[in-house]
Short mmCIF file of C-alpha atoms (C1' of nucleotides) in Angstrom, two decimals:
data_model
loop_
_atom_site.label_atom_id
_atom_site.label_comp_id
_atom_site.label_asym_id
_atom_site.label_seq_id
_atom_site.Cartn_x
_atom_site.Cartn_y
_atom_site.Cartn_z
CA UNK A 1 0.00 0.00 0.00
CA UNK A 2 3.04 2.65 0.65
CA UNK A 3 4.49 1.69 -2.47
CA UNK A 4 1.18 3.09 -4.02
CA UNK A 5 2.45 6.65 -2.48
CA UNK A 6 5.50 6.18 -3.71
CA UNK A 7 4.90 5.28 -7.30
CA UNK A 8 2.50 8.30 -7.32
CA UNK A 9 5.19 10.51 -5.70
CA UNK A 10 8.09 9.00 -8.13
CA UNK A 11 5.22 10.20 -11.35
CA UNK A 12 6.84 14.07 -10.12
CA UNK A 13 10.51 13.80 -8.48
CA UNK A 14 12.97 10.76 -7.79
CA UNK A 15 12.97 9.42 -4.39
CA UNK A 16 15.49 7.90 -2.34
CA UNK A 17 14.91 4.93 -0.07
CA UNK A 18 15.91 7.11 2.80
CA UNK A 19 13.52 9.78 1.74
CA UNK A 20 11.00 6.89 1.38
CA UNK A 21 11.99 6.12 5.33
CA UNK A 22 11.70 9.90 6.18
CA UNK A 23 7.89 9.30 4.51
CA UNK A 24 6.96 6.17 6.55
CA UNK A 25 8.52 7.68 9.93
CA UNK A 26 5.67 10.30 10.04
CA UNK A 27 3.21 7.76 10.23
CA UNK A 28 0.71 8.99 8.18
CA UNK A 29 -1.04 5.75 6.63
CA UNK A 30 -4.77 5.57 8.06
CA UNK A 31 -7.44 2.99 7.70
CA UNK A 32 -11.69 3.98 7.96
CA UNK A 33 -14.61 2.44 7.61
CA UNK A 34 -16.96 3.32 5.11
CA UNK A 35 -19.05 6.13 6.84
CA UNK A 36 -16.17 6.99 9.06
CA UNK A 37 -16.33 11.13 9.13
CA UNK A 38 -12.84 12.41 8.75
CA UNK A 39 -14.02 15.94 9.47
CA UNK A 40 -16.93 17.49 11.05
CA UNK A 41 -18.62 20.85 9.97
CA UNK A 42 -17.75 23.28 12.69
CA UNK A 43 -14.37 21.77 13.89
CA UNK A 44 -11.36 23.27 13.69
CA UNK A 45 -8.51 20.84 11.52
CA UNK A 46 -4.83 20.95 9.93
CA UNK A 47 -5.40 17.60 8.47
CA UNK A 48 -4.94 16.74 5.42
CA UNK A 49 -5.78 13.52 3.01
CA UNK A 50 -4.55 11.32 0.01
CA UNK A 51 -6.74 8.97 -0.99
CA UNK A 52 -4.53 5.26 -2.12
CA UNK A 53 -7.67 3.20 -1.52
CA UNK A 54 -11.47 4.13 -1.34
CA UNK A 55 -13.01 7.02 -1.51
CA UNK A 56 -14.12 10.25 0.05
CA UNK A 57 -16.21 13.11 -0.51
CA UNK A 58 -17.00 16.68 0.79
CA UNK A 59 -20.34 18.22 2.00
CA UNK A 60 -22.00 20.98 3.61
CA UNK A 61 -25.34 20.91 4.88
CA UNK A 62 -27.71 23.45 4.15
CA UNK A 63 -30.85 23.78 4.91
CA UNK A 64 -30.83 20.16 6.80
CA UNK A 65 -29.71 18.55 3.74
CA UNK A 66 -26.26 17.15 2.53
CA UNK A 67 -24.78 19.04 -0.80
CA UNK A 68 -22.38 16.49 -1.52
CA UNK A 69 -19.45 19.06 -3.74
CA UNK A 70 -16.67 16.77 -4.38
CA UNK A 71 -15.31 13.28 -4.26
CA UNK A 72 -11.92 12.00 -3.91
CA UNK A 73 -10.50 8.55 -5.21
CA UNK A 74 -7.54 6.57 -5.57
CA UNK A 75 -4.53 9.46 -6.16
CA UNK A 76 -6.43 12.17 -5.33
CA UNK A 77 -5.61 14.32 -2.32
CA UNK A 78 -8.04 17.37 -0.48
CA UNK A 79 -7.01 19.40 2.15
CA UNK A 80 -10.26 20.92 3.66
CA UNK A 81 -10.21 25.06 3.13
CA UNK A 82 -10.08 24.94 7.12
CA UNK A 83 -6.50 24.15 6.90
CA UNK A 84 -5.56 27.32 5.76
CA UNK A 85 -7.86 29.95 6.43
CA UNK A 86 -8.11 28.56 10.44
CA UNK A 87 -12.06 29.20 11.31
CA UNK A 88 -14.49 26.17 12.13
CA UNK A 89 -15.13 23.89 9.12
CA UNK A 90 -17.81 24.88 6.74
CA UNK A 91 -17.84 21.50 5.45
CA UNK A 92 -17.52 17.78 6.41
CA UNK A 93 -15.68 14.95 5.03
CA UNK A 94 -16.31 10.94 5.07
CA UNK A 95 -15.76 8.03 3.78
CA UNK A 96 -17.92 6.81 1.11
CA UNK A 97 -15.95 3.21 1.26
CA UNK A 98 -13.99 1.35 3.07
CA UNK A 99 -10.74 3.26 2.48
CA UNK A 100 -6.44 4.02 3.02
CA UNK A 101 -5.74 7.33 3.24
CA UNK A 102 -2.62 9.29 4.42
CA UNK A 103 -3.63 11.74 7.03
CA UNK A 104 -0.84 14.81 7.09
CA UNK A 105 -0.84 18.34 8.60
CA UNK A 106 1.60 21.47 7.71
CA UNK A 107 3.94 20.53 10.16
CA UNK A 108 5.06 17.15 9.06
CA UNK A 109 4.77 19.27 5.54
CA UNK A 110 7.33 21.60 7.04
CA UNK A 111 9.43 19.00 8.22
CA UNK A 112 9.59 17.44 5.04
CA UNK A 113 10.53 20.11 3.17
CA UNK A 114 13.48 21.13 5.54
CA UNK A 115 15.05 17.62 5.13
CA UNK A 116 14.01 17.52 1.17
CA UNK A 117 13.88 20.44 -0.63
CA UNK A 118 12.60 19.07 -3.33
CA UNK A 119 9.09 17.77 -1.92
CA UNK A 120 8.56 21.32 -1.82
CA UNK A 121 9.21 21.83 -5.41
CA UNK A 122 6.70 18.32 -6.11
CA UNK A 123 4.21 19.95 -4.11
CA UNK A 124 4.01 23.52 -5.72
CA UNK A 125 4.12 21.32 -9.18
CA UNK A 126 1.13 19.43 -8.06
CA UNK A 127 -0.72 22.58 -6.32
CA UNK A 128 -0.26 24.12 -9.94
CA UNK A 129 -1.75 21.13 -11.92
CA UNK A 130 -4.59 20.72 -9.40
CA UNK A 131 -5.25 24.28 -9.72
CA UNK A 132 -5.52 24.12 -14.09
CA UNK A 133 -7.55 21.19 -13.54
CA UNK A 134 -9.97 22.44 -11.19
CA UNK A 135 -10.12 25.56 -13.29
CA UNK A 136 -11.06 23.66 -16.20
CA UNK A 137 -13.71 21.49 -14.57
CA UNK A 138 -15.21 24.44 -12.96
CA UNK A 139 -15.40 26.28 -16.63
CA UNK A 140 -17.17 23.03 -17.97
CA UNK A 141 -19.58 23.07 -15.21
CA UNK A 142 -20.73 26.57 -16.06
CA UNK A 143 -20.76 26.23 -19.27
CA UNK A 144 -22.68 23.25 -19.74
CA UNK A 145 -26.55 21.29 -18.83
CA UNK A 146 -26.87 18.90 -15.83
CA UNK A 147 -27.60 16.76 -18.36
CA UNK A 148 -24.21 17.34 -20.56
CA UNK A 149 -22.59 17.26 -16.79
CA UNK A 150 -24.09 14.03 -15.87
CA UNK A 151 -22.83 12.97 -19.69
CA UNK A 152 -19.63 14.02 -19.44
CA UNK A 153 -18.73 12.49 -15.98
CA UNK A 154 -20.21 8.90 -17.51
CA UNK A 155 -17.33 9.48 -19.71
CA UNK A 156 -14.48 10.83 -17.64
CA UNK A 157 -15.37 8.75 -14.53
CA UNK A 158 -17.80 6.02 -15.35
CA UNK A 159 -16.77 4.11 -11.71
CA UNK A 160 -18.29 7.08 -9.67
CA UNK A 161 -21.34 6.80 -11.02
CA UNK A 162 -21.02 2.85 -9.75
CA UNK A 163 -19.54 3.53 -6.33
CA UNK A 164 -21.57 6.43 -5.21
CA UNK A 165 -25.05 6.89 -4.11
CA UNK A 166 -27.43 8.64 -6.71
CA UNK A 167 -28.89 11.70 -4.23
CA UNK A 168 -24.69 12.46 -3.34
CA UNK A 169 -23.92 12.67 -7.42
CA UNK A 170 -27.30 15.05 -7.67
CA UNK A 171 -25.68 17.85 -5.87
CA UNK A 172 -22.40 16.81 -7.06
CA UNK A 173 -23.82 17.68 -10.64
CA UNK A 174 -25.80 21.03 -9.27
CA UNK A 175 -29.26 19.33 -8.89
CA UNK A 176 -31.66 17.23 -6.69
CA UNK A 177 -31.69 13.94 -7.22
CA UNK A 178 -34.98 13.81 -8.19
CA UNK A 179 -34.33 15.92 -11.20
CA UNK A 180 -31.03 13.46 -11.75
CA UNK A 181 -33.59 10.97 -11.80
CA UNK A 182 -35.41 11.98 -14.29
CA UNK A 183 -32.72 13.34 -16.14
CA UNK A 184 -31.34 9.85 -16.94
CA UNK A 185 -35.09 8.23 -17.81
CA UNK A 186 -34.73 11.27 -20.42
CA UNK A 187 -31.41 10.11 -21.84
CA UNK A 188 -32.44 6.31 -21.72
CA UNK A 189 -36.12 7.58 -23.75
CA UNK A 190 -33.77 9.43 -26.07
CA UNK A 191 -31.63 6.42 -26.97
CA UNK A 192 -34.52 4.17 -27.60
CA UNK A 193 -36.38 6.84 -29.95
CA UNK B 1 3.79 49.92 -10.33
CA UNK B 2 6.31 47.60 -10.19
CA UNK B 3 5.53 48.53 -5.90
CA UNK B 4 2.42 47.02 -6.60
CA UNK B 5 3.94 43.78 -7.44
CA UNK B 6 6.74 43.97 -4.43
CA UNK B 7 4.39 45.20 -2.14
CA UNK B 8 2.08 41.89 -2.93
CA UNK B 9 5.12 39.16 -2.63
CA UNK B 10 6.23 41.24 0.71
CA UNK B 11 2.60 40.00 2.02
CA UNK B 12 3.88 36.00 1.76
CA UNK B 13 7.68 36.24 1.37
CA UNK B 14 10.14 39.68 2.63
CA UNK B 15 11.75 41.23 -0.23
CA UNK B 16 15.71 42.39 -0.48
CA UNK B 17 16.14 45.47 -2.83
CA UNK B 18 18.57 42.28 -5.38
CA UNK B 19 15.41 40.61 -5.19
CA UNK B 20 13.42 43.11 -6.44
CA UNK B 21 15.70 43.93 -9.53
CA UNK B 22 15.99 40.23 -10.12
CA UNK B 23 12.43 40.46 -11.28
CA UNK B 24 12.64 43.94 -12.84
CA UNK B 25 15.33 42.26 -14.91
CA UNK B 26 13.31 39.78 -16.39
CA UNK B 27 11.19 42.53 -18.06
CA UNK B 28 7.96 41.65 -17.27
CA UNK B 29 6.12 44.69 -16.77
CA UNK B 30 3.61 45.02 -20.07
CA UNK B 31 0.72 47.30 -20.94
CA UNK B 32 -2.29 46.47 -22.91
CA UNK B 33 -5.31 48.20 -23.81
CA UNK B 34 -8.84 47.52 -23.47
CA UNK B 35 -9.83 44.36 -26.04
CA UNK B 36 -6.45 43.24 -26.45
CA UNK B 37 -5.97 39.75 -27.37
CA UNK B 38 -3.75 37.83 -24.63
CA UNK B 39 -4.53 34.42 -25.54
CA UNK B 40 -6.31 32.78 -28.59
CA UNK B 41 -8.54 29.49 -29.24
CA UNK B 42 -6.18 27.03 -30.45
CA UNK B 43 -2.82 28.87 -29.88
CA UNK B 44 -0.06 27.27 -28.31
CA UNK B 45 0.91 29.68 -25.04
CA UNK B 46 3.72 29.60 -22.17
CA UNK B 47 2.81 32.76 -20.86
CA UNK B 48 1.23 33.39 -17.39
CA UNK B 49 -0.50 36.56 -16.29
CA UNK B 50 -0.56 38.78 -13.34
CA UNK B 51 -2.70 42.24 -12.87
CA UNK B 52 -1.34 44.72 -11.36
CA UNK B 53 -4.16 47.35 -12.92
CA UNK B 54 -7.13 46.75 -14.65
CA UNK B 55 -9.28 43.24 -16.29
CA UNK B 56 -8.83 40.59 -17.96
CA UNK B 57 -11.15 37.96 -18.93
CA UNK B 58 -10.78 34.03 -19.93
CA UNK B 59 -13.59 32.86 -22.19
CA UNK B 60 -14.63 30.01 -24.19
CA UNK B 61 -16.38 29.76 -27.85
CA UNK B 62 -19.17 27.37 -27.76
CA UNK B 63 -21.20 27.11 -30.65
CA UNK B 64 -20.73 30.47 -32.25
CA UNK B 65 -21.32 32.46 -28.98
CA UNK B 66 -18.59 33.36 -26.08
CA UNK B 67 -18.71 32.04 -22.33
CA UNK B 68 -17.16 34.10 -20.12
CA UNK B 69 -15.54 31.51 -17.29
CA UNK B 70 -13.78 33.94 -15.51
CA UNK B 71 -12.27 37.72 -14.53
CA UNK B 72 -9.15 39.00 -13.10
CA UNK B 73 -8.46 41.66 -11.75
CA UNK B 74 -5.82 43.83 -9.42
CA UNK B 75 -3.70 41.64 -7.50
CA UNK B 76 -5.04 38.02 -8.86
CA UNK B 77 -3.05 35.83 -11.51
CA UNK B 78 -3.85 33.16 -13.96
CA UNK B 79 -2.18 30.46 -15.94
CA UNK B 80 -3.87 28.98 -18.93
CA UNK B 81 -4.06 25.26 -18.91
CA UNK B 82 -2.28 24.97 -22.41
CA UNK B 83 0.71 26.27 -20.55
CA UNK B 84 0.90 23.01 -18.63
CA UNK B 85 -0.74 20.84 -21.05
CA UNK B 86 1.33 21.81 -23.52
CA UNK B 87 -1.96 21.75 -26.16
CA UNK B 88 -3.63 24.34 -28.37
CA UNK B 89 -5.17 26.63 -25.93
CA UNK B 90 -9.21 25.64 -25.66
CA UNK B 91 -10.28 29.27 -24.07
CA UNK B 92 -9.33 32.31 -25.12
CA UNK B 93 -7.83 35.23 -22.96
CA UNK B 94 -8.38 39.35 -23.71
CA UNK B 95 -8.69 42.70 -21.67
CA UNK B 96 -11.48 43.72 -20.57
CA UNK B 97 -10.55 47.64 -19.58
CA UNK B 98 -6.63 48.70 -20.19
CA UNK B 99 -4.84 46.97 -18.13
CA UNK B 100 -0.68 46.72 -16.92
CA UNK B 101 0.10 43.43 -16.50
CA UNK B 102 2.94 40.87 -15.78
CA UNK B 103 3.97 38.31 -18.14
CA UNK B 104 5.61 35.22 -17.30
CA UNK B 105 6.77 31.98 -18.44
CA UNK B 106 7.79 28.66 -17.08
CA UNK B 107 11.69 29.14 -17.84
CA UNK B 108 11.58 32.83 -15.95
CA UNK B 109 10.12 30.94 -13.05
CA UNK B 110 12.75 28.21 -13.29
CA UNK B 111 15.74 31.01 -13.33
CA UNK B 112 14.18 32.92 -10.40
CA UNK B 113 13.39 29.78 -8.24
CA UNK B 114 17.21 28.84 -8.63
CA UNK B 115 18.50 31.92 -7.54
CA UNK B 116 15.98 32.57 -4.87
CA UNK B 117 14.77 29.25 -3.46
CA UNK B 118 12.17 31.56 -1.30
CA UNK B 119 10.18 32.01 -4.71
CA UNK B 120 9.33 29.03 -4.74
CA UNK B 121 7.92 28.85 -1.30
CA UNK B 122 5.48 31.60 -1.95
CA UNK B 123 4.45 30.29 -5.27
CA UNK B 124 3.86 27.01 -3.50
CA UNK B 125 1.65 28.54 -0.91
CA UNK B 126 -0.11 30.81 -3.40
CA UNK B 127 -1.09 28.09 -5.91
CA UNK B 128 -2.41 26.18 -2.20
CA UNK B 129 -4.21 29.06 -1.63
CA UNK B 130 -5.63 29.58 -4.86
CA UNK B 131 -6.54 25.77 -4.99
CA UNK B 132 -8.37 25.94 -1.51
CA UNK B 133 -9.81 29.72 -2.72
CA UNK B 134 -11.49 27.86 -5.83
CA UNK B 135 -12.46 24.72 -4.33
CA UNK B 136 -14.94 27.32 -1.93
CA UNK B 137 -16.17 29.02 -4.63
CA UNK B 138 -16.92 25.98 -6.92
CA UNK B 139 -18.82 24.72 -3.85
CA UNK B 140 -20.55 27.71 -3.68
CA UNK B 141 -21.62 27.75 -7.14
CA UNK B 142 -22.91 24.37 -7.28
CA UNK B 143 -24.92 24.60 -3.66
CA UNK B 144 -26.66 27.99 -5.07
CA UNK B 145 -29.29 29.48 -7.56
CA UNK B 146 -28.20 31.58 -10.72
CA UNK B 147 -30.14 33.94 -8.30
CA UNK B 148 -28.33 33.56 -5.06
CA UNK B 149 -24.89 33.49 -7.51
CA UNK B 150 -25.89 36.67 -8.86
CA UNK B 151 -26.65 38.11 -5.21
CA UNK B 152 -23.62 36.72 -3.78
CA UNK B 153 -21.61 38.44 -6.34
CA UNK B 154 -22.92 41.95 -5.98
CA UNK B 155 -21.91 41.10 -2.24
CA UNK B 156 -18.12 39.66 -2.74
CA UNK B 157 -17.26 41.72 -5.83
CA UNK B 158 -19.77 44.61 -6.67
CA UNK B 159 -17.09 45.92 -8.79
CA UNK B 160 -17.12 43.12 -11.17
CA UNK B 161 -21.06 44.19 -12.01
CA UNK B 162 -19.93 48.07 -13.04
CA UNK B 163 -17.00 47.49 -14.63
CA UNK B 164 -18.02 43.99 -16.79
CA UNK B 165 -20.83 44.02 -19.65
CA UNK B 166 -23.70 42.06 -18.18
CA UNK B 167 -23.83 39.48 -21.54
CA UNK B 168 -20.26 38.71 -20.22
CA UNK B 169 -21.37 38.38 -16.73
CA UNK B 170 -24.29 35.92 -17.27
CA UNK B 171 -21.74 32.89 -18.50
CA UNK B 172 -19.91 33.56 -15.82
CA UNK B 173 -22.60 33.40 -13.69
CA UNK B 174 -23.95 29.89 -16.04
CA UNK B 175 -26.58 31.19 -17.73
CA UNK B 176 -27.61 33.36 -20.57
CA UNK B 177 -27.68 36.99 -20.85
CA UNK B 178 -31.63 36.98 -20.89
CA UNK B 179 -31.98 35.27 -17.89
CA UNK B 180 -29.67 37.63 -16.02
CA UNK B 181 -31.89 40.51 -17.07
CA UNK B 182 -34.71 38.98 -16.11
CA UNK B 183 -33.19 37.91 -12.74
CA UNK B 184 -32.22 41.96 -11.88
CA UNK B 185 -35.88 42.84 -12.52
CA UNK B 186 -36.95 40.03 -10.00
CA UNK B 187 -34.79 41.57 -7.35
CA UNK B 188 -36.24 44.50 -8.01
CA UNK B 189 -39.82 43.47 -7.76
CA UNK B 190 -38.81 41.84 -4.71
CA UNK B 191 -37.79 44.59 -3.02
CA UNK B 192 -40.50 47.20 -3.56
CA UNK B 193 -43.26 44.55 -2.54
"C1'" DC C 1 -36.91 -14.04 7.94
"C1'" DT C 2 -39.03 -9.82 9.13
"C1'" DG C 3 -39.31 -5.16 9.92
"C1'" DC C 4 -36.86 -0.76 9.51
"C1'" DT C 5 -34.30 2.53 7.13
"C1'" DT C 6 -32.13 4.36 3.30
"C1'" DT C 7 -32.12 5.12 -1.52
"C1'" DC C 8 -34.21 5.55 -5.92
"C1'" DT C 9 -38.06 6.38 -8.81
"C1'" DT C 10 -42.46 8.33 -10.40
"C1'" DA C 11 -45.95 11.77 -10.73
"C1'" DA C 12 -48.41 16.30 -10.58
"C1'" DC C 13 -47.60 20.88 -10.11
"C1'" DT C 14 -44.74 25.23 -9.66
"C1'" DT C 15 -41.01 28.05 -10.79
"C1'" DA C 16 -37.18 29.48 -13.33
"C1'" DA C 17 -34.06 29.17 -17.16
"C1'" DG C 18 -33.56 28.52 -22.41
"C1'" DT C 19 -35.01 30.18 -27.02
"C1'" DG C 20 -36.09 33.25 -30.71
"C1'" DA C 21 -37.47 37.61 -31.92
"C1'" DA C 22 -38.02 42.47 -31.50
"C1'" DC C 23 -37.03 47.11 -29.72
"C1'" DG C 24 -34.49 51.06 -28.05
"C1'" DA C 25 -30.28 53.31 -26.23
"C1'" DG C 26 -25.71 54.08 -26.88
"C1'" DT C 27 -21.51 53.65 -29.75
"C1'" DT C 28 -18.75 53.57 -33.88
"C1'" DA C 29 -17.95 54.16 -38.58
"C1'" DT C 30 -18.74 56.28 -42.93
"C1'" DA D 1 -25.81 63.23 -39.90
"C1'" DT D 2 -26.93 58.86 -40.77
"C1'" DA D 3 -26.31 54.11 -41.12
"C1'" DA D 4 -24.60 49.95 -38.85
"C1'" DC D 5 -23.54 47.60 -34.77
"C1'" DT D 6 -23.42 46.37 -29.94
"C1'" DC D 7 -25.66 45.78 -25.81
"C1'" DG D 8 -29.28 45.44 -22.62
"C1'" DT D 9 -34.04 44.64 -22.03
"C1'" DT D 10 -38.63 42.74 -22.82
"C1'" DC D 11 -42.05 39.37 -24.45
"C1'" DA D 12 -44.21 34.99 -25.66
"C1'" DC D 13 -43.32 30.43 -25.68
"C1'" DT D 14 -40.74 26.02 -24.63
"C1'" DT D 15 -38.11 23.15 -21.82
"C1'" DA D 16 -36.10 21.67 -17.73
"C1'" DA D 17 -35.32 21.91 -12.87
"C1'" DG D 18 -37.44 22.57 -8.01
"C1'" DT D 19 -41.04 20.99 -4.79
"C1'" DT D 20 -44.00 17.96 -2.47
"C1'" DA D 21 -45.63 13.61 -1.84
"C1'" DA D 22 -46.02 8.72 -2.38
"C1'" DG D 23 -44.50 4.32 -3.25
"C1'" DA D 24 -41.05 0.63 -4.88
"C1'" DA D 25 -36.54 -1.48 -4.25
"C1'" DA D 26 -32.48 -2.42 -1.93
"C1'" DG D 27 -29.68 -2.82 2.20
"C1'" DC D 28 -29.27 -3.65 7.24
"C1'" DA D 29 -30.39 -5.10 12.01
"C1'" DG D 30 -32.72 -7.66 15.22
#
DNA sequence: CTGCTTTCTTAACTTAAGTGAACGAGTTAT
DNA sequence: ATAACTCGTTCACTTAAGTTAAGAAAGCAG
């Protein structure tokens, strides 16, 4: 399972099997239960996650109900917007599956980078790639249907759509899940005719 | 307004005066006026973008008509995704008022990083920042109305509204020019009855 | 296995956004 | 000065999403 972190980590800078010791030494490889809540809305946290089995997801509730914003799988990291701006959670996080995750906060970050340099420059590398991408997703949200959404992410990530309940991918795709419901009766009537 | 600059990377990193003329070296200081072309559909681009004074916008040409994704203004950068995906640009970049600007690419950042590891720090936590700053306000978007997006706007950046035509404004806010209109007038009507 | 809960679907109705067209105000060009 | 164009608004109509409620299907616990 740590070799999955290092593979990933090997995709952006070489690593050394001492700085692959320096890795395990923090002690940052987690197991959870599916439903296990990572983070609670209204706590204050400097952890942060990296998904190498299972799968999480983000959500606020508003008005008593869940708006489910994000999910992370295998190779995907999140670190809740707590982290950095300090004040009580706005969202939660949990586990939508059984899942491994590495749990890390700023200071083992900090330590890291003191000893390594270059993690630093991995990390600014990946910040920068994760930043185009999100910009890009966010630009085909708003320019596109909930249906073209819901089309799209059959496409791009067919296993979500498998692995995650219906009413969380609703307000994952900007609707209820009714209307995701219906949506996909559409798309099946359209097919047929 | 090269201060504007220094006085922006003195907020994350300090600043020593061979610092500061390392970057005034690199020439990056450009002018543009309003409705200059930055970026075109299907260029290939390195260059990244600062504002130190004035707009710019990133849009998107979807069946004959533009979507506006996004605005920039004083003190906020953006990278196009073709500079780190190396492909023909698929959104377009232009000014919306005159605007000074810096202009960057990755090979400037390279030199600068090498001479002044400290660059590379704040550029780490900046893209963080921006990454965490984005993830809230694609949340936001998908957890609210056109309605509540347009209120929440005139709240967060009631600048944007003056200074941006409103056909450009409705992409951004996902949804057509028409509908925007009509929106403002249902505020109104709110608010008198 | 049975009952309970959670999730998904369906339906009828309401509300808002999309569409296509037209108009007027303001701008630019000739 | 006038014609052409851009931009914002309005209107009538269509389409899709929100809302409320009810019931079917699937998963879980006793």
């Amino acid at each position: 399972m740590k070799n999955l972190l290092f593979d990933f980590i090997s995709k952006y800078i070489p690593l050394t099997e001492q700085e692959k010791d320096a890795l395990v030494e923090l002690d940052i490889f987690h197991a959870f239960k599916k439903g296990a809540v990572l983070l609670e809305e209204g706590q204050k946290s400097n952890k942060g996650y990296f998904v190498l089995k299972g799968c999480i997801r983000s959500f606020y509730v508003i008005d008593g109900d869940e708006k489910t914003t994000a999910f992370y799988t295998e190779m995907e990291g999140f670190t809740p917007p707590c982290v950095l701006n300090g004040k009580p959670s706005e969202n939660s996080i949990s586990c939508v599956e059984d899942s491994i995750l590495t749990v890390s906060d700023p200071s083992m970050e900090g330590e890291i980078f003191q000893k390594f340099p270059k993690f630093e420059t991995m990390c600014r590398i990946l910040s920068e790639e994760l930043l185009v991408q999100q910009q890009v997703d966010f630009d085909a949200f708003k320019t596109s249907s909930p249906e073209q959404r819901y089309l799209d992410l059959l496409e791009k990530r067919p296993d979500l759509i498998q692995r995650v309940p219906q009413y969380q991918l609703a307000s994952f795709l900007g609707i209820k899940p009714q209307s995701l419901s219906r949506l996909r009766t559409r798309i099946v009537e359209k097919n047929k005719g």
